[in-house]
CSV table of C-alpha atoms in Angstrom, one decimal:
chain,number,residue,atom,x,y,z
A,1,MET,CA,-13.4,3.5,11.1
A,2,SER,CA,-10.7,5.0,13.4
A,3,ARG,CA,-7.2,5.4,12.1
A,4,THR,CA,-5.7,4.8,15.5
A,5,ASN,CA,-5.8,1.7,17.6
A,6,PRO,CA,-8.2,-0.4,15.6
A,7,SER,CA,-8.4,-4.1,16.3
A,8,HIS,CA,-6.3,-6.2,14.0
A,9,ASP,CA,-9.4,-7.6,12.4
A,10,ASP,CA,-10.8,-4.1,11.7
A,11,ALA,CA,-7.5,-3.0,10.2
A,12,VAL,CA,-7.3,-6.1,7.9
A,13,ASN,CA,-11.0,-5.9,7.0
A,14,ALA,CA,-10.7,-2.2,6.0
A,15,THR,CA,-7.6,-2.8,4.0
A,16,ARG,CA,-9.1,-5.9,2.3
A,17,HIS,CA,-12.2,-3.8,1.4
A,18,TRP,CA,-9.9,-1.1,0.0
A,19,LEU,CA,-7.9,-3.6,-2.0
A,20,GLU,CA,-11.1,-5.3,-3.4
A,21,GLU,CA,-13.1,-2.2,-4.1
A,22,ALA,CA,-10.6,0.4,-5.1
A,23,VAL,CA,-7.3,-1.3,-6.1
A,24,ILE,CA,-8.9,-4.2,-7.9
A,25,GLY,CA,-12.4,-2.8,-8.5
A,26,LEU,CA,-11.1,0.2,-10.3
A,27,ASN,CA,-8.2,-1.8,-11.8
A,28,LEU,CA,-5.7,0.7,-10.3
A,29,CYS,CA,-3.2,-2.2,-10.2
A,30,PRO,CA,-3.9,-4.9,-12.8
A,31,PHE,CA,-1.5,-7.2,-11.0
A,32,ALA,CA,-3.4,-7.3,-7.7
A,33,LYS,CA,-6.4,-9.3,-8.8
A,34,GLY,CA,-4.5,-12.5,-9.5
A,35,VAL,CA,-2.6,-12.7,-6.2
A,36,HIS,CA,-5.8,-11.7,-4.3
A,37,ALA,CA,-7.9,-14.4,-6.0
A,38,LYS,CA,-5.2,-17.0,-5.3
A,39,GLY,CA,-5.1,-16.0,-1.6
A,40,GLN,CA,-1.4,-15.0,-1.9
A,41,VAL,CA,-1.7,-11.6,-0.1
A,42,ARG,CA,-0.6,-11.6,3.5
A,43,TYR,CA,-2.1,-9.0,5.8
A,44,VAL,CA,0.0,-8.1,8.8
A,45,VAL,CA,-0.9,-5.5,11.4
A,46,SER,CA,1.9,-3.9,13.3
A,47,ASP,CA,1.3,-2.8,16.9
A,48,ALA,CA,4.2,-0.4,16.6
A,49,HIS,CA,3.8,3.0,18.2
A,50,ASP,CA,7.2,4.2,17.2
A,51,GLU,CA,9.5,4.1,14.1
A,52,GLU,CA,12.1,1.8,15.7
A,53,THR,CA,9.5,-0.9,16.4
A,54,LEU,CA,8.0,-0.5,12.9
A,55,LEU,CA,11.4,-0.9,11.4
A,56,ALA,CA,11.9,-4.2,13.3
A,57,ASP,CA,8.5,-5.3,12.1
A,58,LEU,CA,9.4,-4.4,8.6
A,59,GLU,CA,12.7,-6.4,8.8
A,60,HIS,CA,10.8,-9.4,10.2
A,61,GLU,CA,8.2,-9.3,7.4
A,62,LEU,CA,10.7,-8.9,4.7
A,63,HIS,CA,12.4,-12.1,5.8
A,64,ALA,CA,9.1,-13.8,6.4
A,65,LEU,CA,8.1,-13.1,2.8
A,66,LEU,CA,11.3,-14.6,1.5
A,67,ALA,CA,10.9,-17.6,3.7
A,68,VAL,CA,7.8,-18.9,1.9
A,69,PRO,CA,7.3,-19.7,-1.8
A,70,SER,CA,5.6,-17.1,-3.8
A,71,GLU,CA,2.9,-19.6,-4.6
A,72,GLU,CA,1.9,-19.4,-1.0
A,73,VAL,CA,2.5,-15.7,-0.2
A,74,ASP,CA,3.4,-13.4,-3.1
A,75,THR,CA,3.1,-10.1,-1.4
A,76,THR,CA,2.6,-8.6,2.1
A,77,LEU,CA,0.6,-5.6,3.2
A,78,LEU,CA,2.2,-4.3,6.5
A,79,ILE,CA,-0.5,-2.2,8.0
A,80,HIS,CA,0.6,0.2,10.8
A,81,PRO,CA,-2.3,2.2,12.1
A,82,CYS,CA,-0.6,3.5,15.3
A,83,VAL,CA,2.5,5.1,13.9
A,84,LEU,CA,3.3,7.5,11.0
A,85,GLY,CA,-0.2,9.0,10.9
A,86,GLY,CA,1.1,12.2,9.5
A,87,PHE,CA,2.0,12.0,5.8
A,88,ASP,CA,5.2,14.1,6.1
A,89,GLU,CA,6.6,11.8,8.7
A,90,PHE,CA,5.5,8.8,6.7
A,91,VAL,CA,7.4,10.1,3.6
A,92,ARG,CA,10.5,10.7,5.8
A,93,PHE,CA,10.3,7.1,7.1
A,94,LEU,CA,10.4,5.8,3.5
A,95,ASP,CA,14.1,6.8,3.4
A,96,LEU,CA,14.7,4.4,6.4
A,97,VAL,CA,12.8,1.7,4.5
A,98,GLU,CA,15.4,2.0,1.7
A,99,VAL,CA,18.2,1.8,4.2
A,100,VAL,CA,16.8,-1.4,5.6
A,101,LEU,CA,16.5,-2.9,2.1
A,102,ASN,CA,20.1,-2.0,1.4
A,103,MET,CA,21.5,-3.2,4.7
A,104,GLN,CA,19.6,-6.5,4.4
A,105,ARG,CA,20.9,-6.8,0.8
A,106,LEU,CA,17.4,-7.0,-0.5
A,107,GLN,CA,17.6,-4.4,-3.3
A,108,GLY,CA,16.6,-6.2,-6.5
A,109,VAL,CA,15.0,-9.0,-4.5
A,110,LEU,CA,12.2,-7.1,-2.7
A,111,GLN,CA,10.8,-3.6,-2.9
A,112,VAL,CA,8.4,-1.6,-0.8
A,113,ALA,CA,5.5,0.5,-2.1
A,114,SER,CA,3.8,3.0,0.1
A,115,PHE,CA,0.1,3.8,0.8
A,116,HIS,CA,-1.3,6.3,3.3
A,117,PRO,CA,-4.7,7.8,4.1
A,118,ASP,CA,-3.4,11.3,3.3
A,119,TYR,CA,-1.1,10.4,0.4
A,120,VAL,CA,-0.2,13.4,-1.8
A,121,PHE,CA,1.9,13.1,-5.0
A,122,ALA,CA,4.5,15.8,-5.5
A,123,ASP,CA,3.2,18.8,-7.4
A,124,THR,CA,-0.5,18.1,-6.6
A,125,ASP,CA,-2.9,19.7,-4.2
A,126,PRO,CA,-4.0,17.6,-1.3
A,127,ASP,CA,-7.5,17.5,-2.5
A,128,ASP,CA,-6.6,16.3,-6.0
A,129,ILE,CA,-8.6,13.2,-6.7
A,130,THR,CA,-5.6,11.5,-8.4
A,131,ASN,CA,-3.9,11.2,-4.9
A,132,CYS,CA,-6.5,8.6,-4.1
A,133,SER,CA,-4.7,6.0,-6.2
A,134,ASN,CA,-2.3,5.7,-3.2
A,135,ARG,CA,-4.7,6.3,-0.4
A,136,SER,CA,-5.4,3.4,1.9
A,137,PRO,CA,-7.4,3.2,5.1
A,138,TYR,CA,-4.2,3.1,7.2
A,139,PRO,CA,-0.6,3.7,6.6
A,140,THR,CA,0.6,0.6,4.8
A,141,LEU,CA,3.9,-0.7,3.4
A,142,HIS,CA,3.5,-3.1,0.5
A,143,LEU,CA,6.2,-5.6,0.3
A,144,LEU,CA,6.7,-7.0,-3.2
A,145,ARG,CA,8.9,-9.6,-4.7
A,146,GLU,CA,10.9,-8.2,-7.6
A,147,ALA,CA,10.7,-11.5,-9.6
A,148,SER,CA,6.9,-11.5,-9.3
A,149,LEU,CA,6.7,-7.9,-10.3
A,150,ASP,CA,8.9,-8.5,-13.3
A,151,ARG,CA,6.6,-11.4,-14.4
A,152,ALA,CA,3.5,-9.3,-14.0
A,153,VAL,CA,5.0,-6.4,-16.0
A,154,ALA,CA,6.0,-8.8,-18.8
A,155,ALA,CA,2.5,-10.2,-18.9
A,156,PHE,CA,0.9,-6.7,-19.0
A,157,PRO,CA,2.1,-5.1,-22.3
A,158,ASP,CA,1.1,-1.6,-21.4
A,159,ALA,CA,2.5,-1.4,-17.8
A,160,ALA,CA,3.9,2.1,-18.5
A,161,THR,CA,0.4,3.4,-19.1
A,162,ILE,CA,-1.0,2.3,-15.7
A,163,TYR,CA,-0.3,5.6,-14.0
A,164,GLU,CA,-2.0,7.7,-16.7
A,165,ARG,CA,-4.9,5.3,-16.9
A,166,ASN,CA,-5.4,5.5,-13.1
A,167,MET,CA,-5.4,9.3,-13.2
A,168,GLN,CA,-8.1,9.2,-15.9
A,169,THR,CA,-10.1,6.7,-14.0
A,170,LEU,CA,-10.0,8.7,-10.8
A,171,ARG,CA,-10.9,12.0,-12.5
A,172,ALA,CA,-13.9,10.3,-14.2
A,173,LEU,CA,-14.9,8.8,-10.8
A,174,GLY,CA,-14.6,12.1,-9.0
A,175,HIS,CA,-14.7,12.8,-5.2
A,176,ASP,CA,-18.4,11.7,-4.9
A,177,GLY,CA,-17.7,8.4,-6.6
A,178,TRP,CA,-14.6,7.8,-4.5
A,179,ARG,CA,-16.6,8.6,-1.3
A,180,ALA,CA,-19.3,6.1,-2.4
A,181,LEU,CA,-16.7,3.5,-3.1
A,182,ARG,CA,-15.0,3.8,0.3
A,183,PRO,CA,-17.5,4.5,3.1
A,184,GLY,CA,-15.9,6.3,6.1
A,185,PHE,CA,-13.6,8.5,4.0
A,186,SER,CA,-14.3,12.2,3.1
A,187,SER,CA,-14.8,13.5,-0.4
A,188,ASP,CA,-11.0,14.1,-0.8
A,189,GLY,CA,-10.2,10.5,0.0
A,190,SER,CA,-8.9,11.1,3.5
A,191,LYS,CA,-10.5,10.2,6.8
């Protein structure tokens, strides 16, 4: 699987596989299974090759998400394989995402989570297995409705423990288990 210029189908299929096998399969996000099972996840592939075009795609998708009832589409995965391939530039771009949310007056209505093939948490080594909790096949912005997130957190009594549980799960799985789970990725979870 190439990180650049995949077909839309290839990018969506790889992302769906990651969602099903890693995110849901390892229960990294206990909220994902329900919306996936109900078909409420929208997969969108951006053809952007620059940040300006990606920002326009992001704005469009934020408003598209708000335009439909949550029962139809509860969350959107905006996959952008041709831009922000470097993790440092991806992290810098997230500041612009917050600016867009503020300018569109969407703070408290929508939020954007981030996933990247080379994701590295602050104060971890790049090859630390725990980084894999946020590693996706392609750079991806996850658009979430705050109201849906609030309902999910209220229904999951130990939401604050998700992060620690994920770290334990990934450490127990190890690099070999992660590689077996996600064909096409190296032992450290990157391409």
